[in-house]
Amino acid sequence: MINTSSTPELTQLSTPAIQAPSTIDDREEKTATPTLAEVPIQEDSTLPPKAPSRPDSVDIDLEKVPPNNKVIEDHAVDDAFPEGGRGWAVVFGSFLAEACTFGLVNSWGVFQAHYQEVILPDVNPSTMYTAWIGSVQYSLVFLPGLFAGRLFDIGFFHPMLMSASCLLVLVTFLVAECHQFWQFMLVQGIVTGVACGFIFGGALPVTSHWFKKKRSTAFGLSATGGSYGGTVFPIITRNLIPHVGFSWTMRILGLIILAHLALANLLVRRRLPPVKVAGGLFNLAAFKSAPYSFYVASATIAYLGIYACLTFIDVSAGNAGISSDFSFYLVAIGNAGSGCGRVLSGILSDKAGALNILIPFSVLAAAFTMIWPWCTTKGSLIAIALLYGISSGAFVGLLPVPVAQLGGTGDIGRRTGMLFTIASIGAVVGPPLNGAIYSTYNGFHQVGIFAGCMVLSGAVLMTAARYTALGGWRGKF
């Protein structure tokens, strides 16, 4: 219905009669004849309401941190998370991306063994030098997280993902042409690590756009891609090299990665608009939050020891007199168990809270890491590989989840990037440090104790992050 004044043309548009003004002020208002554009129009209540248009970008200031260190509320533009639907396709795309990043990096052991025995046997000492290739590669998966997270926040997610995917496929083909140590370090260590870092840094936070209540489950399912790749890629590589040679093995791996990443680029999509977040590339204001600071420190320290068992379990099995044909599959068993742990912990954390699940699983991972060097039979090694894989899988799968709860969704890329960039210090130092302990004591018992204590220390700092976030011991977080 249209409300009009006494103008004859507009009066014809209205069915009810218009009463004469009863006051002088009303009569003065009627002297100005309104235009049709000025007339307020009452919308028909029977029609469905129009959906609000989504802006192309949003300006949000996320620099301020609550002084009481409580959990920061979600500042997302759209609070109605789908909790499924198209989001599951995004989860599968992220799964494929992690298979080609963490899965490939976790397969380093099979490459190191081949380089030491066949391609680089004259490098002295070969074990130390070739180990650095894998260590650099692994740390670089985390190091570009700061840049990848910032590019994700400001809207360059898809160009970044596609460019890094093309680079990873290209360098995988180039590894087939390498023959010297410096070539492997440059191509497979540095460039492959950087490409994986930008893929992982972009594909990881996008899941948060689609899930809130089921966020931990979504992260856990995405993270199983690393277990899938870490199980499949070593088996493919080890079985192909004797039949087609190293060069063609790398070309076949390149084609497999190409197929996975092509599908990942089609499936992974962000839902929320880019956010122009106040601050620079590295947001120091985020560390005014005690929970976030404790949590970053916990991840950095835990990475000094979290992968010691998975890295050296096949070597320790060989030292115990077990054949290499069997010990090789211990890493695959550990990765398979890790996949189960990522899914299980994700489902549990949606019900109980991410840190409420992550802390006890990390304590278990520390315990199994300490027990591992005393396992010298096939049965005990299979059991410890499986149990360690399940417990450490929770750490890998749930690590980014609390970051989403410690700030707004619009800034999640930068906060996650800062976490993994700083944690990369522990990732790059951990393997050589554990290797140095092994060389010093000529055994893995001291390695297990040191690595387990580091993971346990990380769990203690996670507990501090949880306490400061909740302001007490009880609560879901």
Coordinates of C-alpha atoms in Angstrom, one line a residue:
M1 CA 0.0 0.0 0.0
I2 CA 1.2 3.5 -0.8
N3 CA 0.8 6.3 1.8
T4 CA 0.3 9.6 0.0
S5 CA -0.5 13.3 0.7
S6 CA -3.4 15.3 -0.5
T7 CA -2.0 15.7 -4.0
P8 CA -4.8 14.6 -6.4
E9 CA -2.5 12.4 -8.6
L10 CA -1.2 10.5 -5.6
T11 CA -4.5 10.3 -3.9
Q12 CA -5.8 8.1 -6.7
L13 CA -3.1 5.5 -5.9
S14 CA -4.5 5.0 -2.4
T15 CA -7.8 3.4 -1.5
P16 CA -8.4 4.6 2.1
A17 CA -9.4 8.2 2.6
I18 CA -6.8 10.6 4.0
Q19 CA -7.9 12.6 7.1
A20 CA -7.3 16.3 7.2
P21 CA -4.4 17.5 9.3
S22 CA -5.4 18.4 12.8
T23 CA -2.5 20.7 13.8
I24 CA -0.8 23.7 12.3
D25 CA 2.4 21.7 11.9
D26 CA 0.6 19.1 9.9
R27 CA -0.8 21.7 7.6
E28 CA 2.7 23.2 7.1
E29 CA 4.0 19.7 6.1
K30 CA 1.2 19.3 3.6
T31 CA 2.2 22.4 1.7
A32 CA 5.2 20.6 0.2
T33 CA 4.0 18.1 -2.4
P34 CA 6.1 14.9 -2.3
T35 CA 7.3 13.2 -5.4
L36 CA 6.6 9.5 -6.0
A37 CA 10.2 8.6 -5.2
E38 CA 9.8 10.2 -1.8
V39 CA 6.7 8.2 -0.9
P40 CA 7.5 5.3 1.4
I41 CA 6.2 2.0 0.0
Q42 CA 5.1 -0.7 2.3
E43 CA 6.2 -4.1 1.0
D44 CA 3.6 -6.9 0.7
S45 CA 4.1 -9.2 3.7
T46 CA 3.1 -12.2 1.7
L47 CA 6.2 -12.0 -0.5
P48 CA 9.4 -13.7 0.7
P49 CA 12.0 -11.3 2.1
K50 CA 14.9 -10.3 -0.2
A51 CA 18.2 -12.0 0.6
P52 CA 20.8 -9.4 1.6
S53 CA 23.5 -8.8 -1.0
R54 CA 27.0 -10.0 0.0
P55 CA 29.7 -7.3 -0.3
D56 CA 32.7 -7.8 -2.5
S57 CA 35.0 -7.2 0.5
V58 CA 34.7 -6.2 4.1
D59 CA 36.7 -4.0 6.3
I60 CA 37.2 -5.5 9.7
D61 CA 39.6 -4.5 12.5
L62 CA 40.7 -7.6 14.2
E63 CA 43.8 -6.1 15.9
K64 CA 42.1 -5.6 19.3
V65 CA 42.4 -8.5 21.7
P66 CA 40.1 -8.8 24.7
P67 CA 42.0 -7.8 27.8
N68 CA 40.6 -10.8 29.8
N69 CA 42.0 -13.2 27.2
K70 CA 38.6 -14.8 26.7
V71 CA 37.8 -16.6 23.5
I72 CA 37.2 -14.1 20.7
E73 CA 33.8 -14.2 19.1
D74 CA 33.4 -15.0 15.5
H75 CA 33.4 -11.8 13.4
A76 CA 32.5 -13.5 10.1
V77 CA 30.4 -11.6 7.7
D78 CA 27.9 -14.4 7.3
D79 CA 27.2 -16.4 10.5
A80 CA 25.0 -19.0 8.8
F81 CA 27.6 -21.7 8.2
P82 CA 26.2 -24.4 5.8
E83 CA 27.6 -27.2 7.9
G84 CA 27.6 -29.5 4.9
G85 CA 26.3 -29.5 1.3
R86 CA 28.9 -27.9 -1.0
G87 CA 31.2 -27.8 2.0
W88 CA 31.8 -31.6 1.8
A89 CA 33.1 -31.1 -1.8
V90 CA 35.5 -28.5 -0.4
V91 CA 36.6 -31.0 2.3
F92 CA 37.3 -33.6 -0.4
G93 CA 39.3 -31.0 -2.4
S94 CA 41.3 -30.1 0.6
F95 CA 41.9 -33.9 1.2
L96 CA 43.4 -34.2 -2.3
A97 CA 45.5 -31.1 -1.7
E98 CA 46.9 -32.5 1.5
A99 CA 47.6 -35.9 -0.1
C100 CA 49.9 -34.1 -2.6
T101 CA 51.6 -32.0 0.0
F102 CA 51.9 -33.7 3.4
G103 CA 51.5 -37.1 1.8
L104 CA 54.4 -36.5 -0.6
V105 CA 56.6 -35.0 2.2
N106 CA 55.8 -37.9 4.5
S107 CA 57.1 -40.2 1.8
W108 CA 60.6 -38.8 2.0
G109 CA 62.0 -42.0 3.7
V110 CA 61.8 -44.1 0.6
F111 CA 63.6 -41.4 -1.5
Q112 CA 66.3 -41.0 1.2
A113 CA 67.0 -44.7 1.1
H114 CA 67.2 -44.8 -2.7
Y115 CA 69.5 -41.7 -2.8
Q116 CA 71.9 -43.2 -0.2
E117 CA 72.1 -46.6 -1.8
V118 CA 71.9 -45.8 -5.5
I119 CA 72.1 -42.2 -6.7
L120 CA 74.3 -40.5 -4.1
P121 CA 76.3 -43.3 -2.5
D122 CA 79.6 -41.3 -2.7
V123 CA 78.3 -38.3 -0.7
N124 CA 80.1 -38.4 2.6
P125 CA 78.5 -38.7 5.0
S126 CA 75.5 -39.5 2.8
T127 CA 73.0 -40.0 5.6
M128 CA 73.5 -36.5 7.0
Y129 CA 73.4 -34.6 3.7
T130 CA 70.4 -36.5 2.2
A131 CA 68.5 -36.1 5.5
W132 CA 68.8 -32.3 5.1
I133 CA 66.9 -32.5 1.8
G134 CA 63.9 -34.0 3.6
S135 CA 64.2 -31.7 6.6
V136 CA 64.2 -28.6 4.4
Q137 CA 61.3 -29.9 2.4
Y138 CA 59.3 -30.6 5.5
S139 CA 59.9 -27.3 7.1
L140 CA 59.0 -25.3 4.0
V141 CA 55.5 -26.8 4.0
F142 CA 55.0 -24.7 7.1
L143 CA 57.2 -21.7 6.5
P144 CA 55.2 -20.0 3.6
G145 CA 52.1 -20.3 5.7
L146 CA 52.4 -16.6 6.7
F147 CA 52.3 -15.4 3.1
A148 CA 49.8 -18.0 2.0
G149 CA 47.5 -17.1 4.9
R150 CA 47.6 -13.4 4.1
L151 CA 47.0 -14.0 0.4
F152 CA 44.0 -16.1 1.3
D153 CA 42.5 -13.4 3.5
I154 CA 42.7 -10.7 0.9
G155 CA 41.2 -12.7 -1.9
F156 CA 44.1 -14.3 -3.9
F157 CA 43.3 -17.9 -2.8
H158 CA 42.5 -19.4 -6.2
P159 CA 45.4 -17.8 -8.2
M160 CA 47.8 -18.9 -5.4
L161 CA 46.4 -22.5 -5.4
M162 CA 46.6 -22.9 -9.1
S163 CA 50.1 -21.4 -9.5
A164 CA 51.5 -23.5 -6.6
S165 CA 49.8 -26.7 -8.1
C166 CA 51.4 -26.1 -11.5
L167 CA 54.8 -25.5 -9.8
L168 CA 54.6 -28.7 -7.8
V169 CA 53.8 -30.8 -10.9
L170 CA 56.6 -29.2 -12.8
V171 CA 59.3 -29.8 -10.1
T172 CA 58.1 -33.4 -9.6
F173 CA 59.0 -34.0 -13.3
L174 CA 62.3 -32.1 -12.8
V175 CA 63.4 -34.4 -10.0
A176 CA 63.6 -37.2 -12.6
E177 CA 66.4 -35.2 -14.3
C178 CA 68.5 -34.6 -11.1
H179 CA 71.8 -36.4 -10.5
Q180 CA 73.8 -34.4 -8.0
F181 CA 73.1 -33.4 -4.4
W182 CA 72.7 -29.7 -5.0
Q183 CA 70.1 -30.4 -7.7
F184 CA 68.0 -32.6 -5.4
M185 CA 68.3 -30.0 -2.6
L186 CA 67.2 -27.2 -4.9
V187 CA 64.4 -29.0 -6.7
Q188 CA 63.1 -31.6 -4.3
G189 CA 64.1 -29.8 -1.1
I190 CA 63.5 -26.1 -1.6
V191 CA 61.1 -25.6 -4.6
T192 CA 58.9 -28.7 -3.8
G193 CA 58.7 -27.5 -0.2
V194 CA 57.6 -24.0 -1.1
A195 CA 55.0 -25.2 -3.6
C196 CA 53.6 -27.6 -1.0
G197 CA 53.6 -24.8 1.5
F198 CA 51.4 -22.5 -0.6
I199 CA 49.0 -25.3 -1.5
F200 CA 48.7 -26.4 2.1
G201 CA 48.5 -22.8 3.5
G202 CA 45.6 -22.0 1.2
A203 CA 43.6 -25.3 1.2
L204 CA 43.7 -25.6 5.0
P205 CA 41.8 -22.5 6.2
V206 CA 39.1 -22.6 3.5
T207 CA 37.3 -25.4 5.3
S208 CA 36.5 -22.9 8.1
H209 CA 34.3 -21.0 5.7
W210 CA 31.9 -23.9 5.5
F211 CA 31.8 -25.4 8.9
K212 CA 31.5 -24.2 12.5
K213 CA 29.8 -26.9 14.6
K214 CA 31.4 -29.6 12.5
R215 CA 34.6 -27.8 11.9
S216 CA 36.8 -30.4 13.8
T217 CA 35.3 -33.2 11.8
A218 CA 35.9 -31.3 8.5
F219 CA 39.5 -30.6 9.5
G220 CA 40.1 -34.2 10.5
L221 CA 38.7 -35.6 7.2
S222 CA 40.8 -33.1 5.2
A223 CA 43.9 -34.0 7.2
T224 CA 43.5 -37.7 6.3
G225 CA 44.7 -36.8 2.9
G226 CA 48.2 -36.6 4.3
S227 CA 47.9 -40.1 5.7
Y228 CA 46.5 -41.4 2.4
G229 CA 49.4 -39.8 0.4
G230 CA 51.9 -40.9 3.0
T231 CA 50.7 -44.5 2.7
V232 CA 50.2 -44.7 -1.1
F233 CA 53.1 -42.7 -2.4
P234 CA 55.9 -44.7 -0.7
I235 CA 54.4 -48.0 -1.8
I236 CA 54.0 -46.8 -5.4
T237 CA 57.6 -45.4 -5.5
R238 CA 59.2 -48.5 -3.9
N239 CA 57.5 -50.9 -6.3
L240 CA 57.9 -48.8 -9.5
I241 CA 61.6 -48.1 -9.2
P242 CA 62.8 -51.7 -9.8
H243 CA 60.5 -52.0 -12.8
V244 CA 60.6 -48.7 -14.7
G245 CA 63.6 -46.9 -13.0
F246 CA 63.8 -43.8 -10.9
S247 CA 63.2 -41.2 -13.7
W248 CA 60.0 -42.8 -15.0
T249 CA 58.8 -43.3 -11.4
M250 CA 59.0 -39.6 -10.8
R251 CA 57.2 -38.9 -14.1
I252 CA 54.4 -41.3 -13.1
L253 CA 54.2 -39.6 -9.6
G254 CA 53.9 -36.2 -11.4
L255 CA 51.0 -37.4 -13.4
I256 CA 49.3 -38.8 -10.3
I257 CA 49.8 -35.4 -8.5
L258 CA 48.5 -33.6 -11.6
A259 CA 45.2 -35.5 -11.5
H260 CA 44.8 -35.0 -7.8
L261 CA 45.5 -31.2 -7.8
A262 CA 43.4 -30.6 -11.0
L263 CA 40.4 -32.0 -9.1
A264 CA 41.3 -30.1 -6.0
N265 CA 41.4 -26.8 -7.8
L266 CA 37.9 -27.5 -9.2
L267 CA 36.4 -28.4 -5.8
V268 CA 37.9 -26.1 -3.3
R269 CA 36.1 -22.8 -3.1
R270 CA 35.9 -20.0 -0.5
R271 CA 32.5 -18.9 0.7
L272 CA 33.0 -15.6 2.5
P273 CA 34.2 -12.4 0.8
P274 CA 37.8 -11.3 1.2
V275 CA 38.5 -9.3 4.3
K276 CA 40.7 -6.2 4.5
V277 CA 42.1 -6.9 7.9
A278 CA 43.9 -4.1 9.7
G279 CA 47.6 -4.8 10.3
G280 CA 50.4 -6.1 8.2
L281 CA 51.7 -9.4 7.1
F282 CA 52.6 -10.5 10.6
N283 CA 50.1 -9.4 13.2
L284 CA 52.0 -8.9 16.5
A285 CA 48.8 -7.8 18.2
A286 CA 47.5 -11.4 18.1
F287 CA 50.2 -12.3 20.6
K288 CA 48.6 -10.0 23.2
S289 CA 46.2 -12.9 23.6
A290 CA 47.7 -15.3 26.1
P291 CA 45.8 -18.4 24.7
Y292 CA 47.1 -17.8 21.2
S293 CA 50.7 -17.2 22.4
F294 CA 50.6 -20.4 24.6
Y295 CA 49.2 -22.3 21.7
V296 CA 51.8 -21.2 19.1
A297 CA 54.6 -22.1 21.6
S298 CA 53.1 -25.5 22.3
A299 CA 53.0 -26.4 18.5
T300 CA 56.6 -25.2 18.0
I301 CA 58.0 -27.3 20.9
A302 CA 55.9 -30.4 20.1
Y303 CA 57.2 -30.4 16.5
L304 CA 60.7 -31.0 18.0
G305 CA 59.7 -34.5 18.7
I306 CA 56.3 -35.4 17.2
Y307 CA 57.7 -37.1 14.1
A308 CA 60.7 -38.8 15.7
C309 CA 59.0 -42.2 15.9
L310 CA 57.7 -42.1 12.3
T311 CA 61.1 -40.9 11.0
F312 CA 63.3 -43.5 12.6
I313 CA 61.0 -46.5 13.3
D314 CA 62.2 -48.3 10.1
V315 CA 65.9 -47.7 11.1
S316 CA 65.3 -48.9 14.6
A317 CA 63.6 -52.0 13.3
G318 CA 66.7 -52.7 11.1
N319 CA 69.0 -52.3 14.1
A320 CA 66.9 -54.9 15.9
G321 CA 67.6 -57.4 13.1
I322 CA 64.3 -57.1 11.2
S323 CA 64.5 -57.2 7.4
S324 CA 64.1 -54.0 5.4
D325 CA 61.3 -55.5 3.3
F326 CA 59.2 -55.6 6.5
S327 CA 60.5 -52.5 8.3
F328 CA 59.5 -50.4 5.2
Y329 CA 55.9 -51.0 5.9
L330 CA 56.0 -49.8 9.4
V331 CA 55.9 -46.2 8.1
A332 CA 52.8 -47.1 6.0
I333 CA 51.2 -48.6 9.1
G334 CA 51.9 -45.5 11.1
N335 CA 50.5 -43.3 8.4
A336 CA 47.4 -45.5 8.2
G337 CA 46.9 -45.2 11.9
S338 CA 47.4 -41.5 11.7
G339 CA 44.5 -41.3 9.2
C340 CA 42.2 -43.1 11.7
G341 CA 43.3 -40.8 14.5
R342 CA 42.6 -37.7 12.5
V343 CA 39.0 -38.8 11.7
L344 CA 38.3 -40.1 15.2
S345 CA 39.7 -37.0 17.0
G346 CA 37.8 -34.7 14.7
I347 CA 34.5 -36.4 15.5
L348 CA 35.2 -36.4 19.2
S349 CA 36.3 -32.8 19.3
D350 CA 33.1 -31.5 17.8
K351 CA 31.3 -32.9 20.8
A352 CA 33.9 -32.2 23.5
G353 CA 36.1 -29.4 22.2
A354 CA 39.3 -29.4 20.1
L355 CA 41.8 -28.9 23.0
N356 CA 39.8 -31.2 25.3
I357 CA 40.7 -34.0 22.8
L358 CA 44.0 -32.7 21.5
I359 CA 45.7 -32.6 24.9
P360 CA 45.1 -36.2 26.0
F361 CA 46.0 -37.5 22.5
S362 CA 49.2 -35.5 22.6
V363 CA 50.0 -37.1 26.0
L364 CA 49.5 -40.5 24.5
A365 CA 51.7 -39.6 21.5
A366 CA 54.5 -38.6 24.0
A367 CA 54.1 -41.9 25.9
F368 CA 54.2 -44.0 22.7
T369 CA 57.3 -42.1 21.5
M370 CA 59.1 -42.9 24.7
I371 CA 58.1 -46.6 24.5
W372 CA 59.0 -47.1 20.9
P373 CA 62.8 -47.7 21.3
W374 CA 62.1 -50.6 23.6
C375 CA 60.1 -52.4 20.9
T376 CA 62.3 -54.9 19.1
T377 CA 59.9 -57.6 17.7
K378 CA 57.6 -57.5 14.7
G379 CA 54.5 -57.6 16.8
S380 CA 55.5 -54.9 19.2
L381 CA 56.7 -52.6 16.3
I382 CA 53.4 -53.0 14.5
A383 CA 51.5 -52.2 17.7
I384 CA 53.5 -49.2 18.5
A385 CA 53.4 -47.9 14.9
L386 CA 49.6 -48.2 14.9
L387 CA 49.1 -46.6 18.4
Y388 CA 51.6 -43.9 17.8
G389 CA 50.0 -43.1 14.4
I390 CA 46.5 -42.8 15.9
S391 CA 47.6 -40.5 18.7
S392 CA 49.9 -38.3 16.6
G393 CA 47.2 -38.1 13.9
A394 CA 45.0 -36.2 16.3
F395 CA 47.8 -33.7 16.8
V396 CA 48.2 -33.2 13.0
G397 CA 44.5 -33.1 12.3
L398 CA 43.3 -30.9 15.1
L399 CA 46.3 -28.5 15.3
P400 CA 44.6 -25.7 13.2
V401 CA 41.2 -26.0 14.8
P402 CA 41.7 -24.0 18.0
V403 CA 43.2 -21.1 15.9
A404 CA 39.7 -20.7 14.3
Q405 CA 38.2 -20.3 17.8
L406 CA 40.8 -17.7 18.9
G407 CA 39.7 -15.0 16.5
G408 CA 37.4 -14.1 13.6
T409 CA 36.9 -16.1 10.5
G410 CA 38.0 -13.2 8.3
D411 CA 41.5 -13.3 9.9
I412 CA 42.0 -17.0 10.1
G413 CA 44.4 -17.3 7.2
R414 CA 46.9 -14.9 8.8
R415 CA 46.6 -16.4 12.3
T416 CA 47.0 -20.0 10.9
G417 CA 49.9 -18.8 8.8
M418 CA 51.7 -17.3 11.8
L419 CA 51.2 -20.5 13.7
F420 CA 52.7 -22.8 11.1
T421 CA 55.5 -20.3 10.1
I422 CA 56.7 -20.2 13.7
A423 CA 56.2 -23.9 14.2
S424 CA 58.3 -24.6 11.2
I425 CA 61.3 -23.7 13.4
G426 CA 60.6 -26.9 15.4
A427 CA 59.9 -28.8 12.2
V428 CA 63.3 -28.0 10.6
V429 CA 65.3 -28.4 13.8
G430 CA 63.6 -31.5 15.1
P431 CA 64.8 -34.3 12.7
P432 CA 68.5 -33.2 12.6
L433 CA 68.5 -32.8 16.4
N434 CA 67.0 -36.2 16.9
G435 CA 69.6 -37.6 14.5
A436 CA 72.4 -35.9 16.4
I437 CA 71.2 -37.5 19.6
Y438 CA 71.2 -40.9 17.9
S439 CA 74.7 -40.4 16.6
T440 CA 76.0 -39.3 20.0
Y441 CA 74.6 -42.2 22.0
N442 CA 74.4 -44.7 19.1
G443 CA 70.9 -45.7 20.0
F444 CA 67.3 -44.6 20.0
H445 CA 66.5 -44.8 23.7
Q446 CA 67.7 -41.3 24.3
V447 CA 66.0 -40.1 21.1
G448 CA 62.6 -41.5 22.4
I449 CA 63.0 -39.9 25.8
F450 CA 63.9 -36.5 24.4
A451 CA 61.2 -36.5 21.7
G452 CA 58.6 -37.7 24.1
C453 CA 59.4 -35.0 26.6
M454 CA 59.1 -32.3 23.9
V455 CA 55.6 -33.6 22.9
L456 CA 54.7 -33.7 26.6
S457 CA 55.9 -30.1 27.1
G458 CA 53.7 -29.1 24.1
A459 CA 50.7 -30.7 25.8
V460 CA 51.4 -28.7 29.0
L461 CA 51.5 -25.5 27.0
M462 CA 48.2 -26.5 25.3
T463 CA 46.7 -26.9 28.8
A464 CA 47.8 -23.4 29.6
A465 CA 46.2 -22.1 26.4
R466 CA 43.0 -23.8 27.3
Y467 CA 43.0 -22.5 30.9
T468 CA 43.6 -18.9 29.9
A469 CA 41.0 -19.1 27.1
L470 CA 38.2 -20.4 29.4
G471 CA 39.3 -18.6 32.5
G472 CA 39.2 -21.9 34.4
W473 CA 39.5 -25.6 34.2
R474 CA 36.0 -26.5 33.1
G475 CA 34.4 -25.9 29.8
K476 CA 34.3 -27.0 26.1
F477 CA 37.2 -25.6 24.1

